[in-house]
Short mmCIF file of C-alpha atoms in Angstrom, two decimals:
data_model
loop_
_atom_site.label_atom_id
_atom_site.label_comp_id
_atom_site.label_asym_id
_atom_site.label_seq_id
_atom_site.Cartn_x
_atom_site.Cartn_y
_atom_site.Cartn_z
CA MET A 18 0.00 0.00 0.00
CA ARG A 19 1.13 3.56 -0.74
CA PRO A 20 -0.47 5.93 1.79
CA LEU A 21 0.30 9.65 1.70
CA ILE A 22 0.24 11.30 5.14
CA ALA A 23 -0.04 15.09 5.08
CA ASP A 24 0.71 17.24 8.14
CA LEU A 25 1.38 20.97 7.85
CA GLY A 26 1.80 21.70 11.55
CA ARG A 27 4.64 24.11 12.29
CA ASP A 28 5.31 22.62 15.72
CA TYR A 29 5.97 19.07 16.84
CA ARG A 30 3.16 18.16 19.20
CA GLY A 31 1.03 15.13 19.92
CA GLY A 32 -0.55 14.98 16.48
CA GLN A 33 2.81 15.14 14.73
CA HIS A 34 4.17 12.38 16.95
CA GLN A 35 1.18 10.22 16.06
CA ALA A 36 1.92 10.84 12.38
CA LEU A 37 5.51 9.70 12.89
CA LEU A 38 4.44 6.56 14.77
CA LEU A 39 1.97 5.78 11.98
CA LEU A 40 4.59 6.25 9.26
CA GLN A 41 7.09 4.07 11.10
CA GLY A 42 4.48 1.38 11.75
CA LEU A 43 3.35 1.29 8.14
CA LEU A 44 6.93 1.04 6.92
CA ALA A 45 7.67 -1.78 9.37
CA ARG A 46 4.65 -3.69 8.04
CA GLY A 47 6.00 -3.62 4.50
CA HIS A 48 4.07 -0.66 3.09
CA ALA A 49 5.43 2.41 1.32
CA PRO A 50 4.13 5.49 3.16
CA GLU A 51 5.09 9.01 2.11
CA LEU A 52 4.84 12.30 3.99
CA ILE A 53 4.05 15.88 3.04
CA ALA A 54 5.25 18.26 5.75
CA ILE A 55 6.83 21.66 6.18
CA GLU A 56 10.39 21.45 4.93
CA ASP A 57 12.98 21.12 7.69
CA SER A 58 10.28 20.76 10.36
CA LEU A 59 11.03 18.35 13.19
CA LEU A 60 8.44 15.93 11.82
CA ALA A 61 10.04 16.03 8.36
CA ARG A 62 13.53 15.49 9.78
CA ARG A 63 12.49 12.60 12.00
CA ALA A 64 10.54 10.95 9.19
CA LYS A 65 13.57 11.20 6.87
CA ASP A 66 15.74 9.66 9.59
CA ALA A 67 13.25 6.79 9.80
CA GLY A 68 13.58 6.10 6.06
CA ILE A 69 10.31 7.73 4.98
CA SER A 70 10.02 9.53 1.63
CA VAL A 71 9.29 13.17 2.52
CA HIS A 72 7.93 15.93 0.28
CA GLY A 73 8.78 19.27 1.89
CA VAL A 74 6.74 22.44 1.43
CA PRO A 75 7.69 26.00 2.49
CA THR A 76 6.09 27.54 5.56
CA GLY A 77 4.74 30.42 3.51
CA ARG A 78 1.68 29.43 1.46
CA ARG A 79 2.00 25.93 2.87
CA ARG A 80 -1.55 24.91 2.00
CA LEU A 81 -1.27 25.84 -1.68
CA ALA A 82 2.19 24.26 -1.99
CA ALA A 83 0.93 21.07 -0.35
CA ALA A 84 -2.16 21.04 -2.59
CA LEU A 85 0.08 21.12 -5.67
CA GLN A 86 2.18 18.25 -4.27
CA ILE A 87 -0.92 16.19 -3.46
CA ARG A 88 -2.38 16.84 -6.91
CA ARG A 89 0.84 15.76 -8.59
CA LEU A 90 1.10 12.54 -6.57
CA VAL A 91 -2.56 11.61 -6.98
CA ARG A 92 -2.63 12.33 -10.71
CA GLY A 93 0.56 10.36 -11.17
CA GLN A 94 -1.09 7.42 -9.38
CA SER A 95 1.80 7.41 -6.92
CA VAL A 96 -0.44 7.00 -3.86
CA ASP A 97 -3.49 4.89 -2.98
CA ILE A 98 -4.96 7.03 -0.21
CA VAL A 99 -4.44 10.49 1.31
CA HIS A 100 -4.54 10.93 5.08
CA ALA A 101 -4.78 14.56 6.27
CA ASN A 102 -3.45 14.53 9.80
CA GLU A 103 -4.61 18.06 10.69
CA PRO A 104 -6.98 20.74 9.28
CA HIS A 105 -4.47 22.64 7.10
CA ALA A 106 -3.54 19.40 5.36
CA LEU A 107 -7.22 18.62 4.82
CA SER A 108 -7.64 22.02 3.16
CA SER A 109 -4.77 21.14 0.82
CA ALA A 110 -6.26 17.76 -0.05
CA TRP A 111 -9.62 19.41 -0.75
CA LEU A 112 -8.04 22.11 -2.92
CA ALA A 113 -6.23 19.36 -4.84
CA ARG A 114 -9.54 17.55 -5.34
CA ALA A 115 -7.80 14.40 -4.15
CA HIS A 116 -11.13 12.88 -3.06
CA ARG A 117 -12.14 12.57 -6.72
CA SER A 118 -9.36 10.07 -7.36
CA VAL A 119 -8.49 8.33 -4.08
CA PRO A 120 -10.06 8.00 -0.63
CA VAL A 121 -9.22 10.87 1.72
CA ILE A 122 -9.01 10.31 5.48
CA ALA A 123 -9.18 13.28 7.88
CA SER A 124 -7.96 13.11 11.47
CA ARG A 125 -9.76 15.18 14.10
CA ARG A 126 -7.98 15.71 17.42
CA ILE A 127 -9.89 18.55 19.07
CA GLY A 128 -13.28 18.53 20.75
CA LEU A 129 -14.45 21.89 19.41
CA PRO A 130 -17.33 21.84 16.90
CA LEU A 131 -16.42 22.12 13.25
CA SER A 132 -16.57 25.63 11.82
CA PRO A 133 -20.01 26.12 10.24
CA GLY A 134 -18.58 27.84 7.15
CA PHE A 135 -19.21 26.28 3.75
CA ILE A 136 -15.54 25.61 2.95
CA SER A 137 -14.82 24.11 6.38
CA LEU A 138 -17.71 21.66 6.17
CA ALA A 139 -17.03 20.90 2.51
CA ARG A 140 -13.50 19.80 3.41
CA TYR A 141 -14.75 17.28 5.93
CA ARG A 142 -17.64 16.11 3.77
CA SER A 143 -15.15 15.27 1.02
CA ALA A 144 -13.42 12.77 3.30
CA ALA A 145 -14.26 9.09 3.06
CA ARG A 146 -13.80 8.87 6.83
CA ILE A 147 -13.13 11.28 9.66
CA VAL A 148 -10.95 9.65 12.31
CA ALA A 149 -11.77 10.96 15.78
CA VAL A 150 -9.25 10.30 18.55
CA SER A 151 -12.01 9.66 21.10
CA HIS A 152 -15.78 9.27 21.36
CA PHE A 153 -15.80 12.73 22.91
CA VAL A 154 -14.39 14.13 19.65
CA GLU A 155 -16.64 11.87 17.58
CA LYS A 156 -19.69 13.39 19.29
CA SER A 157 -18.57 16.95 18.50
CA VAL A 158 -18.09 16.07 14.82
CA ILE A 159 -21.53 14.47 14.54
CA GLU A 160 -23.17 17.39 16.35
CA SER A 161 -21.56 19.68 13.76
CA GLY A 162 -23.68 18.03 11.07
CA LEU A 163 -21.53 15.20 9.71
CA PRO A 164 -23.19 11.77 9.22
CA PRO A 165 -22.32 9.30 12.03
CA ALA A 166 -21.41 6.65 9.42
CA CYS A 167 -18.57 8.85 8.19
CA VAL A 168 -16.89 9.13 11.60
CA GLU A 169 -14.72 6.41 13.14
CA VAL A 170 -12.84 6.37 16.44
CA ILE A 171 -9.19 5.31 16.41
CA TYR A 172 -7.43 6.06 19.66
CA ASP A 173 -3.95 7.54 19.66
CA GLY A 174 -1.20 5.10 20.54
CA VAL A 175 2.11 5.27 22.38
CA GLU A 176 5.25 3.18 22.41
CA ILE A 177 5.68 0.85 25.38
CA PRO A 178 8.92 1.70 27.23
CA PRO A 179 10.92 -0.60 29.51
CA VAL A 180 9.96 -0.62 33.17
CA VAL A 181 11.80 2.12 35.08
CA SER A 182 14.57 0.78 37.32
CA ARG A 183 15.79 2.29 40.56
CA ALA A 184 18.96 3.38 38.78
CA ASP A 185 16.85 5.13 36.10
CA ARG A 186 14.97 7.00 38.81
CA GLU A 187 18.10 8.04 40.66
CA ASN A 188 19.82 9.20 37.46
CA ALA A 189 16.78 11.20 36.36
CA ARG A 190 16.50 12.89 39.74
CA ALA A 191 20.18 13.67 39.87
CA HIS A 192 19.97 15.29 36.44
CA LEU A 193 16.97 17.40 37.53
CA ALA A 194 18.38 18.15 41.00
CA ILE A 195 15.44 16.51 42.78
CA PRO A 196 16.31 14.81 46.10
CA ASN A 197 15.53 11.09 46.13
CA GLU A 198 13.46 11.46 49.29
CA SER A 199 11.23 14.27 47.93
CA PRO A 200 7.79 13.31 46.58
CA CYS A 201 7.60 14.48 42.97
CA ILE A 202 4.43 15.30 41.06
CA GLY A 203 4.98 15.81 37.34
CA ASN A 204 3.28 17.16 34.26
CA VAL A 205 4.27 17.46 30.59
CA ALA A 206 2.28 19.92 28.49
CA ALA A 207 2.45 23.22 26.65
CA PHE A 208 2.02 26.20 28.97
CA VAL A 209 -1.37 27.35 27.75
CA PRO A 210 -4.45 28.09 29.91
CA GLU A 211 -6.47 25.03 28.88
CA LYS A 212 -3.81 22.66 30.25
CA GLY A 213 -4.72 23.66 33.82
CA HIS A 214 -1.24 24.31 35.18
CA ALA A 215 -2.52 27.05 37.51
CA ILE A 216 -4.78 24.53 39.27
CA LEU A 217 -1.77 22.26 39.75
CA VAL A 218 0.42 25.02 41.20
CA ARG A 219 -2.35 25.97 43.63
CA ALA A 220 -2.74 22.30 44.61
CA LEU A 221 1.00 22.11 45.31
CA ALA A 222 0.70 25.12 47.60
CA LYS A 223 -1.98 23.32 49.58
CA LEU A 224 0.22 20.24 49.90
CA ARG A 225 3.25 22.24 51.05
CA THR A 226 2.23 25.43 52.84
CA LYS A 227 -1.16 24.84 54.42
CA ALA A 228 -1.24 24.41 58.20
CA ARG A 229 -0.20 20.84 59.04
CA ALA A 230 0.96 20.37 55.45
CA GLN A 231 1.26 16.67 54.67
CA PHE A 232 4.09 16.93 52.16
CA PRO A 233 6.22 20.01 52.88
CA GLY A 234 9.07 18.67 50.70
CA CYS A 235 6.91 17.92 47.66
CA ILE A 236 8.31 18.98 44.27
CA LEU A 237 6.29 19.90 41.17
CA LEU A 238 8.10 19.13 37.89
CA LEU A 239 6.68 20.99 34.88
CA CYS A 240 8.02 20.14 31.43
CA GLY A 241 7.08 22.28 28.44
CA GLU A 242 7.06 25.82 27.15
CA GLY A 243 4.47 28.41 26.20
CA PRO A 244 2.97 31.84 26.87
CA GLU A 245 1.69 31.00 30.35
CA GLN A 246 5.09 30.24 31.87
CA ALA A 247 5.72 33.73 33.25
CA HIS A 248 2.24 33.81 34.78
CA LEU A 249 2.80 30.43 36.42
CA GLN A 250 6.14 31.51 37.82
CA GLU A 251 4.54 34.63 39.30
CA LEU A 252 1.69 32.54 40.74
CA ALA A 253 4.17 30.15 42.36
CA ARG A 254 6.06 33.12 43.80
CA ARG A 255 2.88 34.61 45.30
CA LEU A 256 1.93 31.24 46.80
CA GLN A 257 5.46 30.89 48.22
CA VAL A 258 6.22 27.64 46.37
CA LEU A 259 8.48 28.93 43.58
CA ASP A 260 11.44 27.04 45.06
CA ALA A 261 9.42 23.81 44.80
CA VAL A 262 8.37 24.20 41.15
CA LYS A 263 10.93 23.06 38.59
CA PHE A 264 10.39 24.38 35.06
CA ALA A 265 12.34 21.85 33.04
CA GLY A 266 11.59 23.30 29.60
CA PRO A 267 10.69 21.15 26.58
CA VAL A 268 12.10 17.63 26.65
CA SER A 269 13.16 15.44 23.75
CA GLU A 270 13.36 12.19 25.73
CA ILE A 271 10.19 12.13 27.77
CA GLN A 272 11.05 8.86 29.55
CA ASN A 273 13.91 10.62 31.32
CA VAL A 274 11.51 12.99 33.09
CA PHE A 275 8.85 10.35 33.74
CA ALA A 276 11.49 8.35 35.58
CA ALA A 277 11.86 11.15 38.14
CA MET A 278 8.13 11.34 38.96
CA ASP A 279 6.11 9.60 41.66
CA VAL A 280 2.72 10.74 40.30
CA PHE A 281 1.68 12.17 36.94
CA ALA A 282 -0.94 14.93 37.25
CA PHE A 283 -3.01 15.91 34.22
CA PRO A 284 -5.32 18.83 35.10
CA SER A 285 -6.25 19.63 31.49
CA LEU A 286 -9.63 21.34 31.43
CA GLU A 287 -11.17 19.36 28.56
CA GLU A 288 -8.67 17.14 26.79
CA PRO A 289 -9.80 15.27 23.64
CA LEU A 290 -7.71 12.25 24.73
CA GLY A 291 -4.20 13.11 25.95
CA SER A 292 -1.32 11.24 24.31
CA VAL A 293 1.11 12.40 27.03
CA LEU A 294 -1.27 10.93 29.61
CA LEU A 295 -1.08 7.62 27.74
CA ALA A 296 2.71 7.87 27.68
CA ALA A 297 2.80 8.38 31.46
CA MET A 298 0.50 5.41 31.96
CA ALA A 299 2.67 3.27 29.69
CA GLN A 300 5.57 4.17 31.98
CA GLY A 301 3.65 2.66 34.91
CA LEU A 302 3.05 5.97 36.66
CA PRO A 303 -0.07 6.41 38.79
CA VAL A 304 -2.09 9.21 37.21
CA VAL A 305 -4.50 11.84 38.47
CA ALA A 306 -6.60 13.66 35.90
CA ILE A 307 -9.64 15.90 35.54
CA GLY A 308 -12.56 13.69 34.51
CA ARG A 309 -13.67 15.74 31.52
CA GLY A 310 -13.45 15.49 27.73
CA GLY A 311 -12.09 12.17 26.51
CA ILE A 312 -10.17 11.39 29.71
CA PRO A 313 -12.82 9.01 31.19
CA GLU A 314 -12.40 6.87 28.05
CA VAL A 315 -8.84 6.18 29.24
CA VAL A 316 -8.84 6.49 33.03
CA GLU A 317 -11.30 4.46 35.11
CA ASP A 318 -11.45 6.02 38.54
CA GLY A 319 -9.97 3.72 41.16
CA LYS A 320 -9.01 1.05 38.62
CA ASN A 321 -6.12 2.45 36.56
CA GLY A 322 -5.90 6.00 37.92
CA LEU A 323 -7.84 8.60 39.87
CA LEU A 324 -10.22 11.21 38.49
CA VAL A 325 -11.11 14.59 39.95
CA ASN A 326 -14.54 15.83 38.92
CA SER A 327 -14.04 19.52 39.65
CA LEU A 328 -11.50 22.23 38.90
CA ASP A 329 -11.00 22.94 42.60
CA PRO A 330 -7.30 22.90 43.61
CA GLU A 331 -8.35 21.62 47.05
CA ALA A 332 -9.95 18.55 45.48
CA LEU A 333 -6.90 17.94 43.30
CA ALA A 334 -4.56 18.31 46.29
CA ALA A 335 -6.62 15.77 48.27
CA VAL A 336 -6.36 13.14 45.54
CA LEU A 337 -2.64 13.76 45.04
CA ALA A 338 -2.10 13.45 48.80
CA ARG A 339 -3.98 10.16 48.77
CA LEU A 340 -1.55 8.68 46.26
CA LEU A 341 1.58 10.10 47.87
CA ALA A 342 0.49 8.72 51.25
CA ASN A 343 -0.39 5.26 49.92
CA PRO A 344 2.50 3.72 47.96
CA GLU A 345 0.73 0.37 47.64
CA GLU A 346 -2.27 1.96 45.95
CA SER A 347 0.04 4.04 43.75
CA TYR A 348 1.86 0.90 42.64
CA ARG A 349 -1.41 -0.94 41.93
CA LEU A 350 -2.81 1.93 39.87
CA GLY A 351 0.46 2.41 38.00
CA ARG A 352 0.64 -1.24 37.08
CA ALA A 353 -3.01 -1.22 35.93
CA ALA A 354 -2.34 1.93 33.90
CA ARG A 355 0.48 0.24 32.01
CA GLU A 356 -1.69 -2.82 31.36
CA THR A 357 -4.45 -0.57 29.99
CA VAL A 358 -2.09 0.99 27.46
CA LEU A 359 -0.71 -2.41 26.45
CA ALA A 360 -4.24 -3.70 25.86
CA ARG A 361 -5.86 -0.69 24.15
CA PHE A 362 -3.58 2.27 23.48
CA SER A 363 -0.28 1.01 22.10
CA ALA A 364 1.21 2.42 18.92
CA GLY A 365 0.78 -1.02 17.38
CA HIS A 366 -2.96 -0.95 18.01
CA MET A 367 -3.22 2.51 16.44
CA VAL A 368 -1.26 1.50 13.33
CA ASP A 369 -3.22 -1.73 12.84
CA ALA A 370 -6.57 0.03 13.22
CA THR A 371 -5.54 2.75 10.75
CA LEU A 372 -4.23 0.20 8.26
CA ASP A 373 -7.52 -1.72 8.51
CA LEU A 374 -9.39 1.51 7.76
CA TYR A 375 -7.17 2.21 4.73
CA GLU A 376 -7.80 -1.26 3.35
CA ARG A 377 -11.57 -0.95 3.77
CA MET A 378 -11.70 2.48 2.15
CA ILE A 379 -9.54 1.43 -0.81
CA ALA A 380 -11.61 -1.74 -1.31
CA ALA A 381 -14.85 0.25 -1.20
CA ARG A 382 -13.48 2.71 -3.74
#
């Protein structure tokens, strides 16, 4: 099979990582995937390093340049199917009229309704299937006016890492200057308001500075970058916990920071699914998350993690304290979290489900 994956994202985030995992998985299964991406983007470079054929487009006028590439490849019968991994790529496929020659698949990773404009809806209606990353996202697409039969849920997948050893933990903590005896709550996400970092900083303050604080030595490890960082630093300063919050910046090897954590906290306000949450679970970390969006499709409260059903920092602090105070429960939940990812959310499952969809759409065509 010769699938063409198109992703015009300027940054390398969860969606771009899923595209890379898909490309690698298809190649490993004997197929010949190709990629259209912004030239010299991190996705393009990593795909080239993995042996994928990459068609680069300039950042300026990226949609038109990609449309011309897609049109050329489709007309030359070089590809069997086009998979638009994000909305800009779908615009390019639509402009190229790719759907008139081959099936077009469109990924949808956000829970917001589709734009009601004619062009926006026409793009999605041209797709043979819209792949939603969760039933939460599927519902938003259907409520926007798309037929339910055209929407299919394929969960994101993550690679399964080795189990963290004591030496891994000690090395990670030494690198981050976190004492081995200090409880460490961690989070990996872009510093934007919807990721809920402010709730997490306030919860840390309640764990450390409230009268009779249970965990005065607790550390909060925040990995990422974004416009909210200065605000979060000022908030931590006002709450007198700035010395306990470590801003580690963006990380290239996420396992190295997971190894330093005791608990992974995910206070995102309404996450469509959360690939970084899946990665933390695959690592065997006990997780605490806000039970909104697509998160309850992954985390079953009390079985493979803990859910908080409000945005109250006090409630989040109470659940975090419960895990830090009960290592046996933390271990049980972490082990169950890893088993959940192995059973339902591995990269292999995602690739196989996507390949099955490709085969069905090509056969129907």
